[in-house]
Amino acid sequence: MHKTCGGRRPKKKIYHRVHELDKAMDLQKKPNLILKLKSIIQSQKNQSLLLRDLEKEVGFIQKWNFIAVIEKYPSIFHVSSGHKIPPAVSLTKKAEKIASEESVANELMEPILVNNLKKLLMLSVDCRLPLESIDLIQPEFGLPSDFKKSLIPKFPEFFSVKEVRGIPHLELETWDSSLAITAREERLIQDRISGSSGQQKRARISKDGNFHGPFAFHLKFPIGFRPNMSYLQELEKWQKMDFPSPYLNAKRFEVSDPKARKRVVGVLHEVLSLTMEKRLTSAQLEAFHSELRLPARLLLCLIKHHGLFYITNKGAKSSVFLKEGYEGSRLVDKCPLLMFRDKFVALSGRRDVEHSSCVV
């Protein structure tokens, strides 16, 4: 009996889970329901919803999840009924008081939303995007549900809606050079100012993949990932390699150029940075495929750069996280709207609420 010598079997590649980011998806489920029910109640004429009408709003299956939330959080939702009066749910006085602060948060959000929308358009090849694509990311960007009526017409000097091959597009009216700086570059500037990077004297790349340089990205490898020396050497070359700004038009670059491929990583990084919770679903990213000149094999690109991005299948759809936006399962920077939502959800008494989900 002789063993065949066909060579070693190739080692199976493992995609390392990041349990803290999976947990972040789980933690949003109850806040999601609470905020959704709040919005439904506030949309009613008398700020009260008949329980029998709940199914019309959320469907038969989801109705039971919302009823469980109503029963579990009497500090937020009040159920009233009487003789010949069907039961209805409304916000408690305390919840109403905090809910009234949402208008202040929305005012604070407006300049942020305008700048982020301008930056998103500046990332596209023709400084315009289909309105239906922007609709898809409306909650994740914090845009109001009626942004096409309430926000866009308010700033004609920045935005216009034009038909392109029969499809309405949002177009940028004036280029803003002051906004053509990426979140990666802003972080680099902050690190230089604060001197907090601790990497300025480092001659070589470390085992965590990070390198102090003008074209480097901040990486967070998953626990359990042990890169070998050749991997780190290649990564060092990549981190040092200069690349065009994501705000330069993609039409100017050859797709096969390594610098252009690194630029695409920068585009993905920047788009996720513009969202409130530093994440989008895979389908939402794919919706901007042609306008942002994303790679044909987007999923493989995201997996390859797992120090930057994390794909989770938790939730109804797979989501892509920007890792540097999180410490564990906690979102690092929160916009005014997320801070308001945290305050409202805190009425439930939940201590594990790290950040609110994108609910309108």
XYZ file of C-alpha atoms in Angstrom:
360
model
C 0.000 0.000 0.000
C 1.491 3.300 -1.030
C 0.146 6.777 -0.339
C -0.219 9.000 -3.369
C 1.886 12.142 -3.233
C -0.387 14.657 -4.859
C 0.836 17.535 -2.744
C -0.757 19.176 0.263
C -4.404 19.893 0.299
C -4.922 23.662 0.185
C -5.906 25.128 3.520
C -9.545 26.115 3.691
C -10.017 29.851 4.007
C -12.041 30.949 7.012
C -14.068 34.145 7.271
C -13.636 35.141 10.902
C -16.795 36.271 12.646
C -16.784 39.489 14.675
C -19.213 38.628 17.434
C -19.414 42.192 18.752
C -20.734 43.442 15.393
C -23.131 40.510 15.145
C -24.308 41.535 18.616
C -24.776 45.117 17.405
C -27.340 43.806 14.914
C -29.137 41.827 17.636
C -29.188 44.802 19.994
C -31.084 46.910 17.476
C -34.130 44.637 17.217
C -36.124 45.924 20.202
C -35.186 49.611 19.674
C -36.215 49.150 16.042
C -39.704 48.050 17.098
C -40.025 50.795 19.719
C -39.066 53.562 17.297
C -41.223 52.172 14.512
C -44.269 52.057 16.771
C -43.545 55.604 17.945
C -43.539 56.807 14.340
C -46.791 54.986 13.563
C -48.526 56.510 16.589
C -47.251 59.999 15.753
C -48.536 59.649 12.189
C -52.123 59.222 13.429
C -54.371 62.285 13.502
C -55.155 61.985 17.199
C -51.702 60.574 18.143
C -53.372 57.296 19.064
C -53.614 53.970 17.234
C -56.439 51.504 17.591
C -54.959 48.099 18.348
C -57.260 46.539 15.773
C -55.582 48.734 13.126
C -52.058 47.654 14.071
C -52.181 44.757 11.634
C -52.913 47.162 8.768
C -49.761 49.094 9.602
C -47.259 46.266 10.175
C -48.834 43.037 8.889
C -50.231 40.001 10.668
C -46.934 38.390 11.701
C -45.199 41.564 12.909
C -48.329 42.615 14.797
C -47.563 40.159 17.594
C -44.014 41.502 18.012
C -45.402 45.031 18.421
C -48.065 43.878 20.886
C -45.293 42.262 22.958
C -43.403 45.586 22.930
C -46.531 47.487 24.045
C -47.014 45.070 26.963
C -43.322 45.069 27.919
C -42.757 48.830 27.964
C -45.632 50.594 29.796
C -43.217 53.463 30.466
C -43.393 54.296 26.735
C -46.767 53.022 25.506
C -50.136 53.496 27.179
C -53.176 51.407 26.282
C -56.555 53.028 26.900
C -60.022 51.521 26.593
C -63.492 52.037 27.986
C -67.125 51.073 27.671
C -67.826 50.578 23.959
C -64.452 52.170 23.192
C -61.963 49.877 21.431
C -58.465 49.679 22.983
C -55.913 52.097 21.554
C -52.212 52.688 22.150
C -50.579 56.079 22.554
C -47.343 57.469 23.991
C -47.127 58.106 27.725
C -46.715 61.694 28.906
C -43.030 61.109 29.594
C -42.521 59.576 26.151
C -44.390 62.459 24.509
C -42.118 64.947 26.259
C -38.960 63.277 24.953
C -40.520 62.714 21.515
C -41.026 66.470 21.218
C -37.236 66.880 21.229
C -37.006 65.134 17.856
C -37.662 68.402 16.023
C -34.530 69.903 17.605
C -32.507 66.864 16.513
C -33.881 67.210 12.980
C -32.820 70.877 12.852
C -29.306 69.931 13.943
C -29.244 67.178 11.305
C -30.122 69.382 8.341
C -26.633 70.839 7.628
C -25.121 67.380 8.187
C -27.557 65.805 5.731
C -26.969 68.487 3.104
C -23.190 68.056 3.276
C -23.391 64.246 3.256
C -25.733 64.287 0.273
C -23.378 66.641 -1.565
C -20.426 64.365 -0.776
C -22.308 61.300 -2.017
C -23.063 63.050 -5.309
C -19.447 64.185 -5.572
C -18.339 60.536 -5.317
C -20.401 59.573 -8.372
C -18.908 59.771 -11.869
C -21.349 62.413 -13.168
C -22.205 64.079 -9.844
C -25.708 62.675 -10.079
C -27.564 59.641 -8.749
C -30.960 58.071 -9.462
C -33.496 59.204 -6.889
C -34.672 55.616 -6.485
C -31.153 54.649 -5.355
C -31.104 57.454 -2.785
C -34.530 56.264 -1.611
C -32.939 52.909 -0.771
C -30.424 54.459 1.651
C -32.737 57.197 2.985
C -33.050 55.740 6.522
C -29.341 54.905 6.820
C -28.346 58.455 5.857
C -30.888 59.929 8.274
C -32.797 61.638 5.474
C -36.463 62.429 6.215
C -38.906 60.114 4.435
C -40.170 63.092 2.418
C -36.693 64.473 1.650
C -37.617 64.968 -2.022
C -40.219 67.539 -0.940
C -38.878 68.863 2.356
C -35.099 68.994 1.813
C -34.138 69.033 -1.879
C -36.263 72.060 -2.974
C -34.946 73.979 0.040
C -31.439 74.099 -1.456
C -31.712 74.863 -5.195
C -28.158 76.227 -5.144
C -26.907 72.709 -4.333
C -29.396 70.242 -5.818
C -31.663 69.807 -8.808
C -33.778 66.917 -10.094
C -33.295 66.085 -13.772
C -34.542 63.330 -16.055
C -31.792 61.109 -17.484
C -33.072 58.527 -19.959
C -36.504 58.828 -18.420
C -35.274 58.271 -14.851
C -35.290 61.132 -12.297
C -31.808 61.853 -10.963
C -30.589 64.081 -8.171
C -27.782 66.259 -9.537
C -25.188 68.403 -7.813
C -25.350 72.026 -8.949
C -22.028 73.274 -7.603
C -18.857 71.399 -6.681
C -17.662 72.081 -3.122
C -13.891 71.598 -2.866
C -14.020 72.012 0.916
C -16.002 68.761 1.135
C -13.624 66.748 -1.080
C -11.748 65.360 1.903
C -12.410 61.815 3.048
C -13.125 60.495 6.536
C -9.804 58.604 6.285
C -7.937 61.861 5.658
C -9.791 63.622 8.467
C -8.786 60.861 10.863
C -5.164 61.179 9.745
C -5.252 64.919 10.440
C -6.775 64.340 13.891
C -4.133 61.742 14.726
C -1.386 64.194 13.762
C -2.918 66.941 15.879
C -3.511 64.775 18.938
C -0.415 62.639 18.483
C -2.581 59.702 19.544
C -1.665 57.327 16.748
C 1.519 56.196 18.496
C 2.857 55.009 15.162
C 4.976 57.902 13.998
C 8.287 56.264 14.990
C 7.339 52.836 13.701
C 9.657 51.818 10.881
C 7.743 48.745 9.774
C 4.180 47.552 9.737
C 2.926 45.853 12.875
C 1.103 42.550 13.241
C -2.211 44.401 13.397
C -1.665 45.607 9.832
C -1.588 49.313 10.678
C 0.984 51.675 9.245
C 1.421 55.385 9.776
C 1.381 57.022 6.370
C -0.607 59.451 4.229
C -2.257 56.644 2.203
C -2.853 54.082 4.938
C -6.196 52.830 6.231
C -6.972 52.013 9.853
C -7.386 48.229 10.072
C -9.025 46.006 12.677
C -8.298 42.349 12.086
C -10.737 39.880 13.655
C -9.753 37.887 16.732
C -8.263 34.613 15.608
C -6.765 35.967 12.400
C -3.014 35.366 12.409
C -1.355 36.857 9.312
C 1.998 35.415 8.276
C 5.037 37.490 7.351
C 4.454 37.401 3.581
C 0.885 38.608 4.083
C 2.098 41.502 6.257
C 4.779 42.418 3.731
C 2.220 42.613 0.932
C -0.102 44.567 3.196
C 2.678 47.013 4.013
C 3.206 47.674 0.311
C -0.521 48.215 -0.124
C -0.760 50.555 2.868
C 2.174 52.627 1.574
C 0.902 52.781 -2.013
C -0.489 56.158 -3.002
C -3.873 56.276 -4.709
C -6.196 58.881 -6.241
C -8.801 60.559 -4.084
C -12.271 58.957 -4.141
C -13.513 62.433 -5.080
C -11.617 62.384 -8.376
C -13.692 61.136 -11.305
C -13.390 57.359 -11.727
C -13.496 57.706 -15.522
C -9.915 58.934 -15.405
C -8.501 55.622 -14.168
C -7.985 52.138 -15.561
C -9.853 49.484 -13.571
C -6.830 47.133 -13.683
C -4.497 49.724 -12.130
C -3.656 48.696 -8.516
C -3.926 52.333 -7.464
C -7.410 52.536 -8.970
C -8.381 49.359 -7.104
C -7.188 50.891 -3.850
C -9.195 54.001 -4.702
C -12.337 51.825 -4.925
C -11.655 50.629 -1.370
C -11.489 54.302 -0.429
C -14.857 54.919 -2.113
C -16.492 52.094 -0.131
C -14.889 53.418 3.057
C -16.183 56.910 2.368
C -19.744 55.849 1.501
C -20.039 53.833 4.719
C -18.547 56.766 6.655
C -21.380 58.993 5.422
C -24.073 56.761 6.936
C -25.343 57.320 10.459
C -24.397 53.870 11.751
C -21.406 53.226 9.460
C -23.115 50.334 7.702
C -25.287 49.491 4.701
C -26.785 46.296 3.358
C -25.014 44.587 0.487
C -28.001 45.335 -1.757
C -27.811 49.047 -0.932
C -24.146 49.181 -1.949
C -24.896 47.272 -5.150
C -27.536 49.891 -6.053
C -24.667 52.380 -6.647
C -22.543 49.943 -8.626
C -22.365 51.815 -11.934
C -22.471 55.391 -10.574
C -19.594 54.782 -8.137
C -17.716 52.365 -10.452
C -17.678 49.638 -7.800
C -15.865 46.371 -8.600
C -17.730 43.672 -10.504
C -17.031 41.214 -7.684
C -17.953 43.527 -4.831
C -18.418 40.775 -2.252
C -14.912 39.418 -2.866
C -13.482 42.933 -2.537
C -15.178 43.359 0.847
C -13.996 39.945 2.049
C -10.423 40.606 0.887
C -10.311 43.800 2.934
C -11.691 42.230 6.103
C -9.551 44.497 8.234
C -11.715 47.387 7.036
C -15.134 45.855 6.417
C -17.231 43.180 8.076
C -20.119 41.333 6.461
C -22.768 39.925 8.792
C -25.791 37.830 7.930
C -27.552 38.803 11.137
C -30.859 40.489 10.427
C -33.169 40.162 7.446
C -30.407 41.120 4.966
C -26.632 40.867 4.963
C -25.004 44.091 6.130
C -21.558 45.603 5.621
C -19.954 47.354 8.594
C -17.125 49.849 8.550
C -15.097 48.367 11.396
C -13.371 51.541 12.548
C -16.782 53.056 13.320
C -17.195 50.671 16.255
C -15.581 49.851 19.572
C -16.890 46.393 20.306
C -20.603 46.605 19.572
C -20.742 50.331 20.374
C -20.983 52.956 17.650
C -18.208 55.468 18.343
C -19.632 58.701 16.909
C -23.337 59.460 16.976
C -25.194 62.176 15.107
C -27.930 64.245 16.832
C -30.707 62.019 15.486
C -29.134 58.856 16.902
C -28.580 60.570 20.253
C -32.265 61.507 20.340
C -33.264 57.930 19.519
C -31.002 56.594 22.262
C -32.673 58.932 24.744
C -36.162 57.837 23.688
C -35.347 54.113 23.767
C -33.722 54.575 27.199
C -37.257 54.993 28.585
C -37.564 51.233 28.207
C -34.951 50.800 30.917
C -32.699 48.781 28.610
C -29.048 49.067 29.597
C -27.744 47.228 26.557
C -28.867 49.840 24.022
C -25.619 50.862 22.345
C -27.047 52.624 19.324
C -30.384 53.029 17.657
C -31.338 51.492 14.367
C -32.272 53.392 11.237
C -35.991 53.780 11.684
C -38.085 56.552 10.205
